[in-house]
mmCIF file with all atom_site columns, C-alpha atoms in Angstrom:
data_model
loop_
_atom_site.group_PDB
_atom_site.id
_atom_site.type_symbol
_atom_site.label_atom_id
_atom_site.label_alt_id
_atom_site.label_comp_id
_atom_site.label_asym_id
_atom_site.label_entity_id
_atom_site.label_seq_id
_atom_site.pdbx_PDB_ins_code
_atom_site.Cartn_x
_atom_site.Cartn_y
_atom_site.Cartn_z
_atom_site.occupancy
_atom_site.B_iso_or_equiv
_atom_site.pdbx_formal_charge
_atom_site.auth_seq_id
_atom_site.auth_comp_id
_atom_site.auth_asym_id
_atom_site.auth_atom_id
_atom_site.pdbx_PDB_model_num
ATOM 1   C CA . MET A 1 1   ? 35.305 -87.166 -21.972 1.00 0.00 ? 1   MET A CA 1
ATOM 2   C CA . ASN A 1 2   ? 33.390 -87.437 -25.235 1.00 0.00 ? 2   ASN A CA 1
ATOM 3   C CA . LYS A 1 3   ? 34.015 -84.909 -27.979 1.00 0.00 ? 3   LYS A CA 1
ATOM 4   C CA . ALA A 1 4   ? 30.612 -83.229 -27.663 1.00 0.00 ? 4   ALA A CA 1
ATOM 5   C CA . ALA A 1 5   ? 31.356 -82.580 -23.980 1.00 0.00 ? 5   ALA A CA 1
ATOM 6   C CA . ILE A 1 6   ? 34.798 -81.182 -24.867 1.00 0.00 ? 6   ILE A CA 1
ATOM 7   C CA . LEU A 1 7   ? 33.219 -78.832 -27.412 1.00 0.00 ? 7   LEU A CA 1
ATOM 8   C CA . ASN A 1 8   ? 30.570 -77.736 -24.915 1.00 0.00 ? 8   ASN A CA 1
ATOM 9   C CA . GLU A 1 9   ? 33.244 -77.056 -22.286 1.00 0.00 ? 9   GLU A CA 1
ATOM 10  C CA . ALA A 1 10  ? 35.320 -75.040 -24.774 1.00 0.00 ? 10  ALA A CA 1
ATOM 11  C CA . ASN A 1 11  ? 32.279 -73.031 -25.899 1.00 0.00 ? 11  ASN A CA 1
ATOM 12  C CA . GLU A 1 12  ? 31.570 -71.972 -22.314 1.00 0.00 ? 12  GLU A CA 1
ATOM 13  C CA . PHE A 1 13  ? 34.772 -69.902 -22.560 1.00 0.00 ? 13  PHE A CA 1
ATOM 14  C CA . VAL A 1 14  ? 33.495 -68.256 -25.759 1.00 0.00 ? 14  VAL A CA 1
ATOM 15  C CA . LYS A 1 15  ? 30.269 -67.287 -23.980 1.00 0.00 ? 15  LYS A CA 1
ATOM 16  C CA . LEU A 1 16  ? 32.406 -65.616 -21.285 1.00 0.00 ? 16  LEU A CA 1
ATOM 17  C CA . GLY A 1 17  ? 34.588 -63.818 -23.829 1.00 0.00 ? 17  GLY A CA 1
ATOM 18  C CA . ASN A 1 18  ? 37.623 -65.833 -22.742 1.00 0.00 ? 18  ASN A CA 1
ATOM 19  C CA . TYR A 1 19  ? 38.858 -66.670 -26.224 1.00 0.00 ? 19  TYR A CA 1
ATOM 20  C CA . GLU A 1 20  ? 42.372 -67.680 -25.166 1.00 0.00 ? 20  GLU A CA 1
ATOM 21  C CA . ASN A 1 21  ? 41.014 -70.465 -22.964 1.00 0.00 ? 21  ASN A CA 1
ATOM 22  C CA . PHE A 1 22  ? 38.828 -71.575 -25.880 1.00 0.00 ? 22  PHE A CA 1
ATOM 23  C CA . LEU A 1 23  ? 41.865 -71.621 -28.183 1.00 0.00 ? 23  LEU A CA 1
ATOM 24  C CA . ALA A 1 24  ? 43.637 -73.971 -25.761 1.00 0.00 ? 24  ALA A CA 1
ATOM 25  C CA . TYR A 1 25  ? 41.143 -76.606 -26.975 1.00 0.00 ? 25  TYR A CA 1
ATOM 26  C CA . CYS A 1 26  ? 42.330 -76.182 -30.597 1.00 0.00 ? 26  CYS A CA 1
ATOM 27  C CA . THR A 1 27  ? 45.267 -77.720 -32.411 1.00 0.00 ? 27  THR A CA 1
ATOM 28  C CA . GLU A 1 28  ? 47.950 -75.251 -33.544 1.00 0.00 ? 28  GLU A CA 1
ATOM 29  C CA . ASP A 1 29  ? 47.080 -75.929 -37.196 1.00 0.00 ? 29  ASP A CA 1
ATOM 30  C CA . THR A 1 30  ? 43.287 -75.868 -36.759 1.00 0.00 ? 30  THR A CA 1
ATOM 31  C CA . GLN A 1 31  ? 41.389 -75.094 -39.985 1.00 0.00 ? 31  GLN A CA 1
ATOM 32  C CA . TRP A 1 32  ? 38.079 -73.233 -39.904 1.00 0.00 ? 32  TRP A CA 1
ATOM 33  C CA . GLY A 1 33  ? 35.999 -72.965 -43.050 1.00 0.00 ? 33  GLY A CA 1
ATOM 34  C CA . PHE A 1 34  ? 32.989 -70.671 -43.233 1.00 0.00 ? 34  PHE A CA 1
ATOM 35  C CA . ILE A 1 35  ? 31.268 -71.988 -46.337 1.00 0.00 ? 35  ILE A CA 1
ATOM 36  C CA . GLY A 1 36  ? 31.058 -69.376 -49.083 1.00 0.00 ? 36  GLY A CA 1
ATOM 37  C CA . GLU A 1 37  ? 32.965 -66.821 -47.027 1.00 0.00 ? 37  GLU A CA 1
ATOM 38  C CA . ARG A 1 38  ? 36.487 -67.592 -45.753 1.00 0.00 ? 38  ARG A CA 1
ATOM 39  C CA . ILE A 1 39  ? 38.944 -70.185 -44.524 1.00 0.00 ? 39  ILE A CA 1
ATOM 40  C CA . LEU A 1 40  ? 41.042 -69.626 -41.416 1.00 0.00 ? 40  LEU A CA 1
ATOM 41  C CA . SER A 1 41  ? 44.314 -71.537 -41.148 1.00 0.00 ? 41  SER A CA 1
ATOM 42  C CA . GLY A 1 42  ? 45.906 -71.947 -37.752 1.00 0.00 ? 42  GLY A CA 1
ATOM 43  C CA . LYS A 1 43  ? 45.229 -70.743 -34.251 1.00 0.00 ? 43  LYS A CA 1
ATOM 44  C CA . GLU A 1 44  ? 46.509 -67.205 -34.932 1.00 0.00 ? 44  GLU A CA 1
ATOM 45  C CA . GLU A 1 45  ? 44.008 -66.615 -37.755 1.00 0.00 ? 45  GLU A CA 1
ATOM 46  C CA . VAL A 1 46  ? 41.193 -67.942 -35.557 1.00 0.00 ? 46  VAL A CA 1
ATOM 47  C CA . ARG A 1 47  ? 42.346 -65.602 -32.758 1.00 0.00 ? 47  ARG A CA 1
ATOM 48  C CA . LYS A 1 48  ? 42.245 -62.593 -35.118 1.00 0.00 ? 48  LYS A CA 1
ATOM 49  C CA . TYR A 1 49  ? 38.801 -63.624 -36.395 1.00 0.00 ? 49  TYR A CA 1
ATOM 50  C CA . MET A 1 50  ? 37.459 -63.846 -32.854 1.00 0.00 ? 50  MET A CA 1
ATOM 51  C CA . GLN A 1 51  ? 38.908 -60.432 -31.988 1.00 0.00 ? 51  GLN A CA 1
ATOM 52  C CA . GLU A 1 52  ? 37.250 -58.898 -35.048 1.00 0.00 ? 52  GLU A CA 1
ATOM 53  C CA . PHE A 1 53  ? 33.849 -60.602 -35.029 1.00 0.00 ? 53  PHE A CA 1
ATOM 54  C CA . TYR A 1 54  ? 33.355 -61.367 -31.338 1.00 0.00 ? 54  TYR A CA 1
ATOM 55  C CA . ARG A 1 55  ? 33.751 -57.785 -30.083 1.00 0.00 ? 55  ARG A CA 1
ATOM 56  C CA . GLU A 1 56  ? 31.343 -58.842 -27.393 1.00 0.00 ? 56  GLU A CA 1
ATOM 57  C CA . PRO A 1 57  ? 30.865 -62.484 -26.538 1.00 0.00 ? 57  PRO A CA 1
ATOM 58  C CA . PRO A 1 58  ? 28.381 -64.055 -28.948 1.00 0.00 ? 58  PRO A CA 1
ATOM 59  C CA . VAL A 1 59  ? 25.066 -65.259 -27.621 1.00 0.00 ? 59  VAL A CA 1
ATOM 60  C CA . PHE A 1 60  ? 24.307 -68.695 -28.949 1.00 0.00 ? 60  PHE A CA 1
ATOM 61  C CA . SER A 1 61  ? 22.088 -71.661 -28.360 1.00 0.00 ? 61  SER A CA 1
ATOM 62  C CA . VAL A 1 62  ? 22.430 -75.276 -29.383 1.00 0.00 ? 62  VAL A CA 1
ATOM 63  C CA . ASP A 1 63  ? 19.417 -77.135 -30.759 1.00 0.00 ? 63  ASP A CA 1
ATOM 64  C CA . THR A 1 64  ? 21.014 -80.420 -31.814 1.00 0.00 ? 64  THR A CA 1
ATOM 65  C CA . THR A 1 65  ? 24.337 -82.146 -31.188 1.00 0.00 ? 65  THR A CA 1
ATOM 66  C CA . ILE A 1 66  ? 25.377 -85.324 -32.991 1.00 0.00 ? 66  ILE A CA 1
ATOM 67  C CA . GLU A 1 67  ? 28.676 -87.058 -32.275 1.00 0.00 ? 67  GLU A CA 1
ATOM 68  C CA . ASN A 1 68  ? 30.172 -89.716 -34.552 1.00 0.00 ? 68  ASN A CA 1
ATOM 69  C CA . GLY A 1 69  ? 33.785 -90.798 -34.197 1.00 0.00 ? 69  GLY A CA 1
ATOM 70  C CA . ASP A 1 70  ? 36.045 -87.748 -34.497 1.00 0.00 ? 70  ASP A CA 1
ATOM 71  C CA . PHE A 1 71  ? 33.167 -85.481 -35.591 1.00 0.00 ? 71  PHE A CA 1
ATOM 72  C CA . VAL A 1 72  ? 30.583 -83.417 -33.742 1.00 0.00 ? 72  VAL A CA 1
ATOM 73  C CA . ALA A 1 73  ? 27.768 -81.697 -35.663 1.00 0.00 ? 73  ALA A CA 1
ATOM 74  C CA . VAL A 1 74  ? 25.895 -78.885 -33.938 1.00 0.00 ? 74  VAL A CA 1
ATOM 75  C CA . THR A 1 75  ? 22.911 -76.796 -35.025 1.00 0.00 ? 75  THR A CA 1
ATOM 76  C CA . GLY A 1 76  ? 21.564 -73.694 -33.356 1.00 0.00 ? 76  GLY A CA 1
ATOM 77  C CA . GLU A 1 77  ? 21.321 -69.919 -33.371 1.00 0.00 ? 77  GLU A CA 1
ATOM 78  C CA . ILE A 1 78  ? 23.915 -67.227 -32.710 1.00 0.00 ? 78  ILE A CA 1
ATOM 79  C CA . THR A 1 79  ? 23.746 -63.466 -32.281 1.00 0.00 ? 79  THR A CA 1
ATOM 80  C CA . LEU A 1 80  ? 26.754 -61.280 -33.033 1.00 0.00 ? 80  LEU A CA 1
ATOM 81  C CA . LYS A 1 81  ? 27.083 -57.563 -32.433 1.00 0.00 ? 81  LYS A CA 1
ATOM 82  C CA . ASP A 1 82  ? 28.703 -55.592 -35.279 1.00 0.00 ? 82  ASP A CA 1
ATOM 83  C CA . LYS A 1 83  ? 31.121 -52.661 -34.885 1.00 0.00 ? 83  LYS A CA 1
ATOM 84  C CA . ASN A 1 84  ? 28.147 -50.263 -34.705 1.00 0.00 ? 84  ASN A CA 1
ATOM 85  C CA . GLY A 1 85  ? 26.560 -52.182 -31.844 1.00 0.00 ? 85  GLY A CA 1
ATOM 86  C CA . ILE A 1 86  ? 23.814 -53.700 -33.992 1.00 0.00 ? 86  ILE A CA 1
ATOM 87  C CA . ASP A 1 87  ? 22.832 -57.307 -33.313 1.00 0.00 ? 87  ASP A CA 1
ATOM 88  C CA . HIS A 1 88  ? 22.784 -59.752 -36.221 1.00 0.00 ? 88  HIS A CA 1
ATOM 89  C CA . HIS A 1 89  ? 20.991 -63.072 -35.786 1.00 0.00 ? 89  HIS A CA 1
ATOM 90  C CA . TYR A 1 90  ? 22.073 -66.261 -37.559 1.00 0.00 ? 90  TYR A CA 1
ATOM 91  C CA . GLU A 1 91  ? 21.222 -69.930 -37.746 1.00 0.00 ? 91  GLU A CA 1
ATOM 92  C CA . TYR A 1 92  ? 24.165 -72.281 -38.036 1.00 0.00 ? 92  TYR A CA 1
ATOM 93  C CA . CYS A 1 93  ? 25.253 -75.833 -38.605 1.00 0.00 ? 93  CYS A CA 1
ATOM 94  C CA . ASP A 1 94  ? 28.824 -76.509 -37.497 1.00 0.00 ? 94  ASP A CA 1
ATOM 95  C CA . VAL A 1 95  ? 30.732 -79.699 -38.190 1.00 0.00 ? 95  VAL A CA 1
ATOM 96  C CA . TRP A 1 96  ? 33.759 -79.998 -35.890 1.00 0.00 ? 96  TRP A CA 1
ATOM 97  C CA . ARG A 1 97  ? 36.593 -82.494 -36.375 1.00 0.00 ? 97  ARG A CA 1
ATOM 98  C CA . PHE A 1 98  ? 38.787 -83.568 -33.482 1.00 0.00 ? 98  PHE A CA 1
ATOM 99  C CA . GLU A 1 99  ? 42.330 -84.957 -33.324 1.00 0.00 ? 99  GLU A CA 1
ATOM 100 C CA . ASN A 1 100 ? 43.660 -86.330 -30.051 1.00 0.00 ? 100 ASN A CA 1
ATOM 101 C CA . GLY A 1 101 ? 40.886 -84.625 -28.094 1.00 0.00 ? 101 GLY A CA 1
ATOM 102 C CA . LYS A 1 102 ? 41.442 -81.171 -29.632 1.00 0.00 ? 102 LYS A CA 1
ATOM 103 C CA . ILE A 1 103 ? 39.526 -79.168 -32.227 1.00 0.00 ? 103 ILE A CA 1
ATOM 104 C CA . ALA A 1 104 ? 41.331 -79.686 -35.536 1.00 0.00 ? 104 ALA A CA 1
ATOM 105 C CA . ALA A 1 105 ? 38.772 -78.322 -37.995 1.00 0.00 ? 105 ALA A CA 1
ATOM 106 C CA . LEU A 1 106 ? 35.445 -76.594 -38.369 1.00 0.00 ? 106 LEU A CA 1
ATOM 107 C CA . LYS A 1 107 ? 33.142 -76.456 -41.354 1.00 0.00 ? 107 LYS A CA 1
ATOM 108 C CA . ALA A 1 108 ? 30.482 -73.814 -40.602 1.00 0.00 ? 108 ALA A CA 1
ATOM 109 C CA . TYR A 1 109 ? 27.290 -73.168 -42.513 1.00 0.00 ? 109 TYR A CA 1
ATOM 110 C CA . VAL A 1 110 ? 25.922 -69.836 -41.276 1.00 0.00 ? 110 VAL A CA 1
ATOM 111 C CA . ILE A 1 111 ? 22.826 -68.049 -42.597 1.00 0.00 ? 111 ILE A CA 1
ATOM 112 C CA . GLU A 1 112 ? 21.648 -64.644 -41.405 1.00 0.00 ? 112 GLU A CA 1
ATOM 113 C CA . LYS A 1 113 ? 18.048 -64.557 -40.206 1.00 0.00 ? 113 LYS A CA 1
ATOM 114 C CA . LYS A 1 114 ? 16.031 -61.833 -41.891 1.00 0.00 ? 114 LYS A CA 1
ATOM 115 C CA . SER A 1 115 ? 13.272 -60.183 -39.889 1.00 0.00 ? 115 SER A CA 1
#
């Protein structure tokens, strides 16, 4: 299975709110960097992030997917609900790195859409 297909399969679990199944696709020492915001080190930090920011499963779409070697770049839009139930809409560009078929790193560029 190519890496873009693996990522797509993993993200289906995120859409369902099944974050543990998504995390099974990640290496134990996965590193997630949200440019200009934070860096998450390891599966446990990613789990805590998902619990905090994905109170409800995010709604996201993919516009473009590009796979090259161990990397998959994805662009699209995502909507997250905050703790007050208010939707926030973002555009994103994620660059995922794989090791041995698992997600080893993410570099995410996320910009909130202003209405």
